[in-house]
């Protein structure tokens, strides 16, 4: 029914807007959505999936580098942070990216404790975003299943 | 004499465009990040480009036949209209790749665009000095690619017009010669 679709679309729109308002996402996510169409309905989901895999992998390797206080490979950690910052920036994962900025600062001054805190925070943030986006994609699926179109959402 | 004239005209009409196919730019994209590769590939496809993506500068050189093993033999038919490369990559950087491309006689005319997440002025200057077509700050936007594409197509159009004009002059020249020889 039309009203079911309209309700779902409204839900989707409100949820997406809230993700931007709460700082989980930034303008780059909008750019990602622009690249998706009926022919490639899973594009955004695929890219963020690659991003989350990347996060997991990088966090694990940085964790290993930070493990022994007497033998921290800050160069490796710095490289990991750089990559994480880059990919979070590319998908619009704003909070993750911001943690990376602090993370880099801790790395630059070889602050192991600071790095460990940032590592924990980045882990938390990417997992949080993963859950939020899963909810968003589920709403998308419901809209499509109900025969509706995904709304174009204009942020600011 | 008439036979010679015919084969001349045949030569003139071949291969006037270096575009991979009408209006389709073939872009070689180089980035070590899987997320960025997926992103740039889609970005370029949406912008009506043919895309080849590789994950390192070394692979890019292999693809172009510049890795020393092949020396561009048999790669004359490879039509690349644009190379977009990340700056910071493990092993060979985008800057080093840029230099290698500009050193090659086969590929030095291909525009190379550098992409970087860091807005470092000396880095930008160095790349532009080395002959980079443009320097894009990551994350790259649709608008950036559109702008690039439009400017490259305009440049292709200019080259095409120049070639056609030159050939017109050549044809006129041959015609005059034939007239003088009273064919």
XYZ file of C-alpha atoms in Angstrom:
339
model
C 0.000 0.000 0.000
C 1.087 3.528 -0.729
C 0.969 4.585 2.898
C 3.214 1.691 3.943
C 5.814 2.788 1.411
C 5.437 6.435 2.364
C 5.877 5.567 6.041
C 8.997 3.527 5.355
C 10.412 6.256 3.157
C 9.803 8.781 5.914
C 11.506 6.503 8.425
C 14.468 6.061 6.112
C 14.798 9.774 5.502
C 14.601 10.658 9.192
C 17.099 7.983 10.115
C 19.602 9.035 7.478
C 19.303 12.698 8.447
C 19.862 11.787 12.096
C 23.072 9.947 11.187
C 24.395 13.132 9.629
C 23.178 15.274 12.504
C 24.816 13.036 15.079
C 28.083 13.237 13.170
C 28.303 9.612 12.116
C 28.308 10.568 8.444
C 29.493 13.520 6.418
C 29.103 14.857 2.895
C 31.245 12.134 1.373
C 28.530 9.591 2.198
C 26.203 11.713 0.085
C 28.734 11.461 -2.758
C 28.686 7.673 -2.356
C 24.894 7.583 -2.575
C 25.023 9.632 -5.767
C 26.935 6.797 -7.402
C 24.239 4.241 -6.646
C 21.316 3.625 -8.991
C 18.711 0.956 -9.820
C 21.378 -0.911 -11.763
C 23.771 -0.929 -8.812
C 21.511 -0.953 -5.731
C 24.188 -2.504 -3.498
C 27.033 -0.186 -4.302
C 27.041 1.759 -1.050
C 26.611 -1.399 1.022
C 29.519 -3.021 -0.831
C 31.862 -0.094 -0.338
C 31.112 0.254 3.367
C 31.488 -3.489 3.770
C 34.995 -3.244 2.307
C 35.625 -0.341 4.649
C 34.575 -2.284 7.738
C 36.758 -5.237 6.696
C 39.616 -2.785 6.291
C 38.949 -1.359 9.770
C 39.033 -4.777 11.363
C 42.240 -5.754 9.612
C 44.046 -2.488 10.365
C 42.922 -2.395 13.999
C 44.227 -5.927 14.504
C 47.632 -5.184 13.036
C 47.964 -1.890 14.936
C 46.979 -3.674 18.118
C 49.803 -6.139 17.588
C 52.270 -3.306 16.978
C 51.216 -1.593 20.194
C 51.204 -4.750 22.289
C 54.644 -4.714 23.904
C 55.438 -1.380 25.619
C 59.190 -1.822 25.147
C 58.884 -2.537 21.449
C 56.236 -0.428 19.720
C 56.484 -0.083 15.972
C 55.117 3.463 15.687
C 55.916 3.559 12.000
C 53.585 0.649 11.398
C 50.911 2.209 13.591
C 51.265 5.510 11.729
C 50.868 3.718 8.424
C 47.742 1.974 9.714
C 46.224 5.215 10.968
C 46.970 6.893 7.652
C 45.172 4.141 5.758
C 42.244 4.168 8.146
C 41.923 7.920 7.926
C 41.994 7.686 4.150
C 39.342 5.059 3.780
C 37.047 6.525 6.464
C 37.337 9.824 4.653
C 36.431 8.171 1.353
C 33.183 6.693 2.683
C 32.130 9.618 4.847
C 32.656 7.880 8.195
C 33.088 11.139 10.065
C 33.533 9.938 13.648
C 36.014 7.257 12.659
C 37.966 9.824 10.683
C 38.048 12.245 13.598
C 39.427 9.612 15.958
C 42.146 8.962 13.378
C 43.194 12.600 13.587
C 43.763 12.305 17.356
C 45.307 8.898 16.817
C 47.895 10.345 14.436
C 48.812 13.002 16.982
C 49.465 10.343 19.642
C 51.540 8.419 17.142
C 53.605 11.468 16.198
C 54.702 11.948 19.803
C 55.051 8.204 20.357
C 52.439 8.173 23.092
C 51.608 4.496 23.490
C 48.880 5.013 26.084
C 47.209 7.607 23.895
C 47.463 5.293 20.920
C 45.845 2.467 22.832
C 42.966 4.734 23.843
C 42.477 5.877 20.250
C 42.644 2.308 19.046
C 39.863 1.353 21.425
C 37.833 4.366 20.362
C 38.247 3.702 16.661
C 37.177 0.119 17.211
C 34.072 1.314 19.048
C 33.207 3.908 16.421
C 33.491 1.667 13.387
C 31.393 -1.029 15.042
C 28.787 1.535 16.029
C 28.637 2.860 12.473
C 28.392 -0.663 11.129
C 25.271 -1.272 13.235
C 23.709 2.049 12.251
C 24.280 1.490 8.552
C 22.958 -2.056 8.782
C 19.704 -0.577 10.115
C 19.707 1.935 7.272
C 20.231 -0.722 4.609
C 17.474 -2.835 6.161
C 15.077 0.084 5.801
C 16.157 0.414 2.166
C 15.399 -3.252 1.568
C 11.964 -2.918 3.150
C 11.148 0.039 0.916
C 12.189 -1.856 -2.205
C 10.277 -4.957 -1.118
C 7.177 -2.830 -0.565
C 7.555 -1.616 -4.149
C 8.836 1.856 -3.322
C 11.819 3.896 -4.439
C 14.687 4.958 -2.181
C 14.215 8.658 -1.472
C 16.812 11.191 -2.554
C 17.718 12.803 0.724
C 19.123 16.302 0.702
C 21.322 17.125 3.642
C 21.624 20.800 4.627
C 49.262 8.437 -60.477
C 45.617 7.915 -59.658
C 46.564 4.741 -57.711
C 48.985 6.710 -55.545
C 46.321 9.313 -54.895
C 43.873 6.654 -53.654
C 46.299 5.098 -51.170
C 47.172 8.536 -49.869
C 43.553 9.276 -49.077
C 43.240 5.906 -47.356
C 46.142 6.761 -45.037
C 44.693 10.134 -44.230
C 41.369 8.839 -42.935
C 42.723 6.217 -40.486
C 42.872 6.624 -36.760
C 42.083 10.284 -36.256
C 41.106 9.898 -32.628
C 43.116 8.519 -29.735
C 39.941 7.933 -27.718
C 39.373 4.278 -26.828
C 36.008 4.540 -28.534
C 33.727 7.476 -29.397
C 33.415 9.782 -26.370
C 34.764 7.067 -24.055
C 37.871 7.945 -22.097
C 39.901 4.952 -20.969
C 41.253 5.673 -17.520
C 43.922 3.719 -15.684
C 43.402 4.177 -11.927
C 46.101 3.287 -9.413
C 45.452 3.035 -5.657
C 46.593 0.680 -2.914
C 43.389 1.128 -0.907
C 40.649 -1.336 -1.793
C 37.976 1.089 -0.611
C 39.344 3.873 -2.802
C 39.703 1.538 -5.777
C 36.067 0.507 -5.563
C 35.055 4.120 -5.178
C 37.119 5.564 -8.024
C 36.120 2.755 -10.362
C 32.431 3.477 -9.833
C 33.008 7.217 -9.996
C 34.662 6.847 -13.394
C 32.071 4.385 -14.741
C 29.265 6.730 -13.758
C 31.174 9.428 -15.647
C 31.082 7.303 -18.819
C 34.696 6.225 -18.703
C 36.200 2.861 -19.466
C 38.193 1.913 -16.350
C 41.148 -0.291 -15.551
C 42.093 -0.360 -11.870
C 45.357 -1.643 -10.418
C 46.577 -1.772 -6.835
C 50.149 -0.531 -7.224
C 52.456 1.590 -9.331
C 54.387 -1.553 -10.248
C 51.245 -3.147 -11.634
C 50.468 0.048 -13.522
C 53.890 -0.104 -15.174
C 53.333 -3.770 -15.997
C 50.001 -2.927 -17.574
C 51.612 -0.212 -19.675
C 54.506 -2.464 -20.587
C 57.014 -0.147 -18.939
C 58.303 -2.606 -16.386
C 61.533 -3.240 -18.237
C 60.542 -6.702 -19.420
C 58.505 -5.486 -22.346
C 59.650 -1.965 -23.234
C 56.292 -1.048 -24.772
C 56.628 -3.499 -27.627
C 53.145 -4.416 -28.748
C 51.589 -1.828 -26.469
C 51.035 0.749 -29.209
C 47.400 -0.323 -29.425
C 46.842 0.260 -25.722
C 44.729 3.372 -25.645
C 44.862 5.046 -22.288
C 43.540 8.587 -22.193
C 44.166 9.364 -18.540
C 46.054 7.970 -15.576
C 44.814 8.735 -12.072
C 47.108 7.694 -9.282
C 47.201 7.944 -5.522
C 50.299 9.716 -4.206
C 51.129 7.708 -1.078
C 51.522 4.071 -1.945
C 53.881 1.474 -0.495
C 56.783 0.592 -2.769
C 56.637 3.038 -5.635
C 54.791 6.284 -4.961
C 52.445 8.027 -7.370
C 55.119 10.672 -7.852
C 57.672 8.061 -8.946
C 55.087 6.548 -11.263
C 54.469 9.987 -12.739
C 58.189 10.380 -13.440
C 58.436 6.983 -15.113
C 55.475 7.774 -17.355
C 56.881 11.148 -18.354
C 60.221 9.483 -19.155
C 58.560 7.050 -21.548
C 58.275 8.062 -25.180
C 55.153 5.953 -25.620
C 53.175 7.351 -22.716
C 54.562 10.776 -21.820
C 51.676 12.508 -23.608
C 49.078 10.820 -21.418
C 47.762 13.180 -18.754
C 48.522 11.985 -15.228
C 46.436 13.157 -12.291
C 47.710 12.730 -8.741
C 45.278 12.133 -5.878
C 46.197 12.691 -2.265
C 44.448 12.975 1.078
C 47.082 15.490 2.198
C 47.051 19.098 1.108
C 50.821 19.635 1.134
C 51.815 22.548 -1.085
C 55.430 21.487 -1.814
C 54.092 18.057 -2.787
C 51.563 19.595 -5.169
C 54.223 21.851 -6.694
C 56.612 18.959 -7.159
C 53.964 16.925 -8.990
C 52.902 19.770 -11.223
C 56.551 20.538 -12.025
C 57.057 16.931 -13.004
C 54.214 17.295 -15.508
C 51.105 16.184 -13.646
C 47.938 17.338 -15.342
C 46.175 18.027 -12.067
C 46.300 17.334 -8.353
C 43.082 16.219 -6.672
C 42.464 16.263 -2.956
C 40.876 13.089 -1.657
C 38.145 12.182 -1.244
C 37.543 12.736 -4.926
C 34.111 14.004 -5.915
C 31.928 13.412 -8.946
C 32.362 17.074 -9.820
C 36.177 16.661 -9.925
C 35.940 13.806 -12.392
C 33.387 15.640 -14.502
C 35.648 18.668 -14.684
C 38.626 16.500 -15.668
C 36.654 14.649 -18.292
C 35.286 17.833 -19.843
C 38.714 19.428 -20.045
C 40.272 16.294 -21.545
C 37.530 15.933 -24.147
C 37.984 19.577 -25.095
C 41.715 18.966 -25.488
C 41.019 15.862 -27.614
C 38.640 17.918 -29.727
C 41.327 20.549 -30.274
C 43.870 17.883 -31.245
C 41.325 16.260 -33.545
C 40.531 19.601 -35.209
C 44.242 20.294 -35.643
C 44.793 16.909 -37.242
C 41.852 17.390 -39.607
C 43.087 20.849 -40.527
C 46.586 19.532 -41.177
C 45.208 16.768 -43.358
C 43.098 19.195 -45.265
C 46.233 21.196 -46.004
C 48.069 18.037 -47.056
C 45.211 17.000 -49.338
C 45.165 20.463 -50.908
C 48.910 20.247 -51.409
C 48.673 16.866 -53.167
C 45.828 18.171 -55.314
C 47.911 21.187 -56.374
C 50.834 18.939 -57.236
C 48.591 16.732 -59.358
C 47.180 19.785 -61.124
C 50.684 20.977 -61.908
C 51.622 17.522 -63.200
C 48.488 17.887 -65.365
C 46.809 14.606 -64.363
